Amino acid sequence: MNNKKKELFESTPLNKAILILSVPTVISSLVMVLYSLADTYFVGMINIKEETAAVTIASVLLLAFNAVNNLFGVGGASLISRSLGKKDYETAHKASAFCFYLAIFSGILFSIFVSVFKGPLLNILGADASTIESTSRYVFYTVSLGAVPAILSVVMANLVRSEGCSLQSSIGSMTGCLLNIVLDPIFILIFDMKAAGAGLATLISNCVACIYFFIYIIRQRKNTVLSFHIKDLRFEKDVTKEVFGVGLPASVQNLLNVTSQGILNNKAAVYGAAAVAAIGIDHRVCLIPLMIIMGIGQGIMPLISYNYASGNYERMKKAIYKTLFVSIFGALLLTAFYFFGSDFIISLFIKDLETINHGSKLLKLHCLNLIFICIDFVSVGVFQATGKGKMSLFLAILRKIILEIPLLIVLDYIYPLYGMSLAQTLAEVGVAMVAIYFLSHLIKNCRYSI
């Protein structure tokens, strides 16, 4: 680990350090949102709601990638950053190799499983006779062929960010995302591949992102603690336990997200393709603030991990408070914009009046949870950074199993279709209250006070 990286974690003024680590990650996250919106936007331009619905249905499988991404990306990054704080570079070598190769193996298994059981899976997720063919073509490129590069590109981005190279990590992520935005209209509109074209663009883009990270690691091999050599792949108990201790709860959290989204799509399918398409657009629009929040949280994770492991609790706590303040302030502004501009925002993605009507109402209810998501996601990021995987797991179970999924069922009955967005907001309120308690307890247990 070179001196510049140590200085960034240990002595750079905190505001500057947070900006250096977070801004590239936020920009990268916003580009990833554009990448996600691009599929919906360009598919929506052909104005066939079944094609837009296909992207929405398949998005649940793409969300499932995050279970693997978090297992080895978040779990590995947390261990690497904490190892750097302890000056334990050997563990950082082993952790990076362990996460790299298991990410590849997991991607292969994921691809095989979805390819074999694709028909039943898509039916469970809400595909019907009108959407099954389009959804299947999209899944062929994004999952059957694309699982490994999709997972590996995100895992490598997290590992590179773990040693303070936030800019380099973001460049790799943005390269793939920007390429996807360029390729989408070519394949969807010019080649008339519709939703399948969006899937092909995603596959190519993820492959290019992987190539970038391979080249970066090879060129930086003398200045990085990361190692992708097969000789460093060891299934040592301590490394496995630490990676899974943080990564497994994060992975379970995303599997619960997939389950919740699958239930949402399945119940929305009763209301027709327009409702499914509206939910898909609503969720992609809400990805913008969500990814900003996640970008800030992920950006400061190495800073928190390093200072927690090295015992500099005062610097760690100040970073947490500053992050919460900035996130909540930004969420307030975006909530107002989404609530009062919902009709206009949905109409940017599709011109079907029925879909716009559904989407506008859904967005107004959904955007009310943004402030509470700030508290939830920053808290979970802190728990992951400090190795407190059990706390983040409890919050994930509380959010999805105890609150959101039961509320989805009950409120959809009371307030058909739109109650499902309200359920997500109410769940985040409940989780935020519990997260504040856990976060306060963690801060009080640290040795120094501010």
mmCIF file with all atom_site columns, N, CA and C in Angstrom, residues 263-304:
data_model
loop_
_atom_site.group_PDB
_atom_site.id
_atom_site.type_symbol
_atom_site.label_atom_id
_atom_site.label_alt_id
_atom_site.label_comp_id
_atom_site.label_asym_id
_atom_site.label_entity_id
_atom_site.label_seq_id
_atom_site.pdbx_PDB_ins_code
_atom_site.Cartn_x
_atom_site.Cartn_y
_atom_site.Cartn_z
_atom_site.occupancy
_atom_site.B_iso_or_equiv
_atom_site.pdbx_formal_charge
_atom_site.auth_seq_id
_atom_site.auth_comp_id
_atom_site.auth_asym_id
_atom_site.auth_atom_id
_atom_site.pdbx_PDB_model_num
ATOM 1   N N  . ILE A 1 263 ? -42.574 -10.752 -5.978  1.00 0.00 ? 263 ILE A N  1
ATOM 2   C CA . ILE A 1 263 ? -43.958 -10.702 -5.502  1.00 0.00 ? 263 ILE A CA 1
ATOM 3   C C  . ILE A 1 263 ? -44.668 -9.485  -6.077  1.00 0.00 ? 263 ILE A C  1
ATOM 4   N N  . LEU A 1 264 ? -43.950 -8.353  -6.101  1.00 0.00 ? 264 LEU A N  1
ATOM 5   C CA . LEU A 1 264 ? -44.512 -7.110  -6.632  1.00 0.00 ? 264 LEU A CA 1
ATOM 6   C C  . LEU A 1 264 ? -44.913 -7.276  -8.098  1.00 0.00 ? 264 LEU A C  1
ATOM 7   N N  . ASN A 1 265 ? -44.002 -7.814  -8.914  1.00 0.00 ? 265 ASN A N  1
ATOM 8   C CA . ASN A 1 265 ? -44.288 -8.005  -10.334 1.00 0.00 ? 265 ASN A CA 1
ATOM 9   C C  . ASN A 1 265 ? -45.416 -9.008  -10.551 1.00 0.00 ? 265 ASN A C  1
ATOM 10  N N  . ASN A 1 266 ? -45.394 -10.072 -9.747  1.00 0.00 ? 266 ASN A N  1
ATOM 11  C CA . ASN A 1 266 ? -46.407 -11.110 -9.898  1.00 0.00 ? 266 ASN A CA 1
ATOM 12  C C  . ASN A 1 266 ? -47.807 -10.575 -9.583  1.00 0.00 ? 266 ASN A C  1
ATOM 13  N N  . LYS A 1 267 ? -47.893 -9.784  -8.512  1.00 0.00 ? 267 LYS A N  1
ATOM 14  C CA . LYS A 1 267 ? -49.186 -9.210  -8.151  1.00 0.00 ? 267 LYS A CA 1
ATOM 15  C C  . LYS A 1 267 ? -49.602 -8.129  -9.147  1.00 0.00 ? 267 LYS A C  1
ATOM 16  N N  . ALA A 1 268 ? -48.630 -7.387  -9.677  1.00 0.00 ? 268 ALA A N  1
ATOM 17  C CA . ALA A 1 268 ? -48.951 -6.342  -10.656 1.00 0.00 ? 268 ALA A CA 1
ATOM 18  C C  . ALA A 1 268 ? -49.432 -6.935  -11.968 1.00 0.00 ? 268 ALA A C  1
ATOM 19  N N  . ALA A 1 269 ? -48.979 -8.157  -12.279 1.00 0.00 ? 269 ALA A N  1
ATOM 20  C CA . ALA A 1 269 ? -49.363 -8.802  -13.537 1.00 0.00 ? 269 ALA A CA 1
ATOM 21  C C  . ALA A 1 269 ? -50.879 -8.974  -13.642 1.00 0.00 ? 269 ALA A C  1
ATOM 22  N N  . VAL A 1 270 ? -51.554 -9.052  -12.494 1.00 0.00 ? 270 VAL A N  1
ATOM 23  C CA . VAL A 1 270 ? -53.014 -9.181  -12.477 1.00 0.00 ? 270 VAL A CA 1
ATOM 24  C C  . VAL A 1 270 ? -53.663 -7.955  -13.106 1.00 0.00 ? 270 VAL A C  1
ATOM 25  N N  . TYR A 1 271 ? -52.995 -6.795  -13.003 1.00 0.00 ? 271 TYR A N  1
ATOM 26  C CA . TYR A 1 271 ? -53.562 -5.551  -13.511 1.00 0.00 ? 271 TYR A CA 1
ATOM 27  C C  . TYR A 1 271 ? -53.179 -5.278  -14.967 1.00 0.00 ? 271 TYR A C  1
ATOM 28  N N  . GLY A 1 272 ? -52.394 -6.183  -15.586 1.00 0.00 ? 272 GLY A N  1
ATOM 29  C CA . GLY A 1 272 ? -52.068 -6.047  -16.996 1.00 0.00 ? 272 GLY A CA 1
ATOM 30  C C  . GLY A 1 272 ? -50.660 -5.542  -17.257 1.00 0.00 ? 272 GLY A C  1
ATOM 31  N N  . ALA A 1 273 ? -50.248 -5.582  -18.535 1.00 0.00 ? 273 ALA A N  1
ATOM 32  C CA . ALA A 1 273 ? -48.896 -5.194  -18.934 1.00 0.00 ? 273 ALA A CA 1
ATOM 33  C C  . ALA A 1 273 ? -48.599 -3.735  -18.628 1.00 0.00 ? 273 ALA A C  1
ATOM 34  N N  . ALA A 1 274 ? -49.616 -2.872  -18.705 1.00 0.00 ? 274 ALA A N  1
ATOM 35  C CA . ALA A 1 274 ? -49.402 -1.450  -18.422 1.00 0.00 ? 274 ALA A CA 1
ATOM 36  C C  . ALA A 1 274 ? -48.967 -1.239  -16.971 1.00 0.00 ? 274 ALA A C  1
ATOM 37  N N  . ALA A 1 275 ? -49.580 -1.991  -16.051 1.00 0.00 ? 275 ALA A N  1
ATOM 38  C CA . ALA A 1 275 ? -49.220 -1.862  -14.636 1.00 0.00 ? 275 ALA A CA 1
ATOM 39  C C  . ALA A 1 275 ? -47.803 -2.361  -14.386 1.00 0.00 ? 275 ALA A C  1
ATOM 40  N N  . VAL A 1 276 ? -47.437 -3.496  -15.007 1.00 0.00 ? 276 VAL A N  1
ATOM 41  C CA . VAL A 1 276 ? -46.081 -4.030  -14.850 1.00 0.00 ? 276 VAL A CA 1
ATOM 42  C C  . VAL A 1 276 ? -45.058 -3.049  -15.413 1.00 0.00 ? 276 VAL A C  1
ATOM 43  N N  . ALA A 1 277 ? -45.357 -2.478  -16.593 1.00 0.00 ? 277 ALA A N  1
ATOM 44  C CA . ALA A 1 277 ? -44.452 -1.508  -17.196 1.00 0.00 ? 277 ALA A CA 1
ATOM 45  C C  . ALA A 1 277 ? -44.320 -0.263  -16.319 1.00 0.00 ? 277 ALA A C  1
ATOM 46  N N  . ALA A 1 278 ? -45.442 0.183   -15.721 1.00 0.00 ? 278 ALA A N  1
ATOM 47  C CA . ALA A 1 278 ? -45.417 1.372   -14.861 1.00 0.00 ? 278 ALA A CA 1
ATOM 48  C C  . ALA A 1 278 ? -44.559 1.145   -13.629 1.00 0.00 ? 278 ALA A C  1
ATOM 49  N N  . ILE A 1 279 ? -44.680 -0.031  -13.018 1.00 0.00 ? 279 ILE A N  1
ATOM 50  C CA . ILE A 1 279 ? -43.863 -0.357  -11.851 1.00 0.00 ? 279 ILE A CA 1
ATOM 51  C C  . ILE A 1 279 ? -42.387 -0.387  -12.224 1.00 0.00 ? 279 ILE A C  1
ATOM 52  N N  . GLY A 1 280 ? -42.085 -0.936  -13.413 1.00 0.00 ? 280 GLY A N  1
ATOM 53  C CA . GLY A 1 280 ? -40.695 -0.975  -13.861 1.00 0.00 ? 280 GLY A CA 1
ATOM 54  C C  . GLY A 1 280 ? -40.110 0.409   -14.041 1.00 0.00 ? 280 GLY A C  1
ATOM 55  N N  . ILE A 1 281 ? -40.879 1.313   -14.647 1.00 0.00 ? 281 ILE A N  1
ATOM 56  C CA . ILE A 1 281 ? -40.399 2.689   -14.852 1.00 0.00 ? 281 ILE A CA 1
ATOM 57  C C  . ILE A 1 281 ? -40.247 3.395   -13.517 1.00 0.00 ? 281 ILE A C  1
ATOM 58  N N  . ASP A 1 282 ? -41.234 3.241   -12.635 1.00 0.00 ? 282 ASP A N  1
ATOM 59  C CA . ASP A 1 282 ? -41.183 3.857   -11.300 1.00 0.00 ? 282 ASP A CA 1
ATOM 60  C C  . ASP A 1 282 ? -39.925 3.437   -10.548 1.00 0.00 ? 282 ASP A C  1
ATOM 61  N N  . HIS A 1 283 ? -39.621 2.147   -10.565 1.00 0.00 ? 283 HIS A N  1
ATOM 62  C CA . HIS A 1 283 ? -38.461 1.660   -9.820  1.00 0.00 ? 283 HIS A CA 1
ATOM 63  C C  . HIS A 1 283 ? -37.156 2.142   -10.437 1.00 0.00 ? 283 HIS A C  1
ATOM 64  N N  . ARG A 1 284 ? -37.110 2.237   -11.749 1.00 0.00 ? 284 ARG A N  1
ATOM 65  C CA . ARG A 1 284 ? -35.881 2.705   -12.377 1.00 0.00 ? 284 ARG A CA 1
ATOM 66  C C  . ARG A 1 284 ? -35.665 4.189   -12.132 1.00 0.00 ? 284 ARG A C  1
ATOM 67  N N  . VAL A 1 285 ? -36.748 4.967   -12.114 1.00 0.00 ? 285 VAL A N  1
ATOM 68  C CA . VAL A 1 285 ? -36.633 6.395   -11.808 1.00 0.00 ? 285 VAL A CA 1
ATOM 69  C C  . VAL A 1 285 ? -36.144 6.585   -10.375 1.00 0.00 ? 285 VAL A C  1
ATOM 70  N N  . CYS A 1 286 ? -36.667 5.785   -9.460  1.00 0.00 ? 286 CYS A N  1
ATOM 71  C CA . CYS A 1 286 ? -36.254 5.893   -8.056  1.00 0.00 ? 286 CYS A CA 1
ATOM 72  C C  . CYS A 1 286 ? -34.845 5.360   -7.823  1.00 0.00 ? 286 CYS A C  1
ATOM 73  N N  . LEU A 1 287 ? -34.286 4.702   -8.829  1.00 0.00 ? 287 LEU A N  1
ATOM 74  C CA . LEU A 1 287 ? -32.895 4.273   -8.711  1.00 0.00 ? 287 LEU A CA 1
ATOM 75  C C  . LEU A 1 287 ? -31.938 5.457   -8.641  1.00 0.00 ? 287 LEU A C  1
ATOM 76  N N  . ILE A 1 288 ? -32.343 6.605   -9.196  1.00 0.00 ? 288 ILE A N  1
ATOM 77  C CA . ILE A 1 288 ? -31.440 7.767   -9.228  1.00 0.00 ? 288 ILE A CA 1
ATOM 78  C C  . ILE A 1 288 ? -31.050 8.183   -7.810  1.00 0.00 ? 288 ILE A C  1
ATOM 79  N N  . PRO A 1 289 ? -32.011 8.551   -6.933  1.00 0.00 ? 289 PRO A N  1
ATOM 80  C CA . PRO A 1 289 ? -31.610 8.893   -5.562  1.00 0.00 ? 289 PRO A CA 1
ATOM 81  C C  . PRO A 1 289 ? -31.039 7.702   -4.806  1.00 0.00 ? 289 PRO A C  1
ATOM 82  N N  . LEU A 1 290 ? -31.566 6.518   -5.087  1.00 0.00 ? 290 LEU A N  1
ATOM 83  C CA . LEU A 1 290 ? -31.078 5.330   -4.390  1.00 0.00 ? 290 LEU A CA 1
ATOM 84  C C  . LEU A 1 290 ? -29.598 5.097   -4.676  1.00 0.00 ? 290 LEU A C  1
ATOM 85  N N  . MET A 1 291 ? -29.202 5.234   -5.935  1.00 0.00 ? 291 MET A N  1
ATOM 86  C CA . MET A 1 291 ? -27.812 5.006   -6.297  1.00 0.00 ? 291 MET A CA 1
ATOM 87  C C  . MET A 1 291 ? -26.902 6.133   -5.808  1.00 0.00 ? 291 MET A C  1
ATOM 88  N N  . ILE A 1 292 ? -27.436 7.337   -5.687  1.00 0.00 ? 292 ILE A N  1
ATOM 89  C CA . ILE A 1 292 ? -26.650 8.436   -5.101  1.00 0.00 ? 292 ILE A CA 1
ATOM 90  C C  . ILE A 1 292 ? -26.333 8.106   -3.641  1.00 0.00 ? 292 ILE A C  1
ATOM 91  N N  . ILE A 1 293 ? -27.363 7.676   -2.917  1.00 0.00 ? 293 ILE A N  1
ATOM 92  C CA . ILE A 1 293 ? -27.184 7.315   -1.514  1.00 0.00 ? 293 ILE A CA 1
ATOM 93  C C  . ILE A 1 293 ? -26.196 6.157   -1.384  1.00 0.00 ? 293 ILE A C  1
ATOM 94  N N  . MET A 1 294 ? -26.396 5.136   -2.216  1.00 0.00 ? 294 MET A N  1
ATOM 95  C CA . MET A 1 294 ? -25.498 3.987   -2.170  1.00 0.00 ? 294 MET A CA 1
ATOM 96  C C  . MET A 1 294 ? -24.079 4.385   -2.569  1.00 0.00 ? 294 MET A C  1
ATOM 97  N N  . GLY A 1 295 ? -23.968 5.298   -3.535  1.00 0.00 ? 295 GLY A N  1
ATOM 98  C CA . GLY A 1 295 ? -22.652 5.756   -3.971  1.00 0.00 ? 295 GLY A CA 1
ATOM 99  C C  . GLY A 1 295 ? -21.892 6.447   -2.854  1.00 0.00 ? 295 GLY A C  1
ATOM 100 N N  . ILE A 1 296 ? -22.594 7.308   -2.114  1.00 0.00 ? 296 ILE A N  1
ATOM 101 C CA . ILE A 1 296 ? -21.957 7.984   -0.978  1.00 0.00 ? 296 ILE A CA 1
ATOM 102 C C  . ILE A 1 296 ? -21.551 6.964   0.083   1.00 0.00 ? 296 ILE A C  1
ATOM 103 N N  . GLY A 1 297 ? -22.470 6.051   0.389   1.00 0.00 ? 297 GLY A N  1
ATOM 104 C CA . GLY A 1 297 ? -22.190 5.045   1.411   1.00 0.00 ? 297 GLY A CA 1
ATOM 105 C C  . GLY A 1 297 ? -21.038 4.131   1.034   1.00 0.00 ? 297 GLY A C  1
ATOM 106 N N  . GLN A 1 298 ? -21.028 3.656   -0.210  1.00 0.00 ? 298 GLN A N  1
ATOM 107 C CA . GLN A 1 298 ? -19.952 2.782   -0.669  1.00 0.00 ? 298 GLN A CA 1
ATOM 108 C C  . GLN A 1 298 ? -18.633 3.528   -0.751  1.00 0.00 ? 298 GLN A C  1
ATOM 109 N N  . GLY A 1 299 ? -18.711 4.811   -1.114  1.00 0.00 ? 299 GLY A N  1
ATOM 110 C CA . GLY A 1 299 ? -17.492 5.596   -1.238  1.00 0.00 ? 299 GLY A CA 1
ATOM 111 C C  . GLY A 1 299 ? -16.745 5.745   0.076   1.00 0.00 ? 299 GLY A C  1
ATOM 112 N N  . ILE A 1 300 ? -17.496 5.939   1.170   1.00 0.00 ? 300 ILE A N  1
ATOM 113 C CA . ILE A 1 300 ? -16.822 6.150   2.461   1.00 0.00 ? 300 ILE A CA 1
ATOM 114 C C  . ILE A 1 300 ? -16.558 4.848   3.212   1.00 0.00 ? 300 ILE A C  1
ATOM 115 N N  . MET A 1 301 ? -17.064 3.725   2.707   1.00 0.00 ? 301 MET A N  1
ATOM 116 C CA . MET A 1 301 ? -16.839 2.454   3.416   1.00 0.00 ? 301 MET A CA 1
ATOM 117 C C  . MET A 1 301 ? -15.367 2.146   3.676   1.00 0.00 ? 301 MET A C  1
ATOM 118 N N  . PRO A 1 302 ? -14.474 2.312   2.683   1.00 0.00 ? 302 PRO A N  1
ATOM 119 C CA . PRO A 1 302 ? -13.053 2.062   2.977   1.00 0.00 ? 302 PRO A CA 1
ATOM 120 C C  . PRO A 1 302 ? -12.507 2.976   4.068   1.00 0.00 ? 302 PRO A C  1
ATOM 121 N N  . LEU A 1 303 ? -12.963 4.235   4.078   1.00 0.00 ? 303 LEU A N  1
ATOM 122 C CA . LEU A 1 303 ? -12.519 5.191   5.092   1.00 0.00 ? 303 LEU A CA 1
ATOM 123 C C  . LEU A 1 303 ? -12.976 4.750   6.482   1.00 0.00 ? 303 LEU A C  1
ATOM 124 N N  . ILE A 1 304 ? -14.224 4.327   6.591   1.00 0.00 ? 304 ILE A N  1
ATOM 125 C CA . ILE A 1 304 ? -14.750 3.872   7.879   1.00 0.00 ? 304 ILE A CA 1
ATOM 126 C C  . ILE A 1 304 ? -14.069 2.583   8.317   1.00 0.00 ? 304 ILE A C  1
#
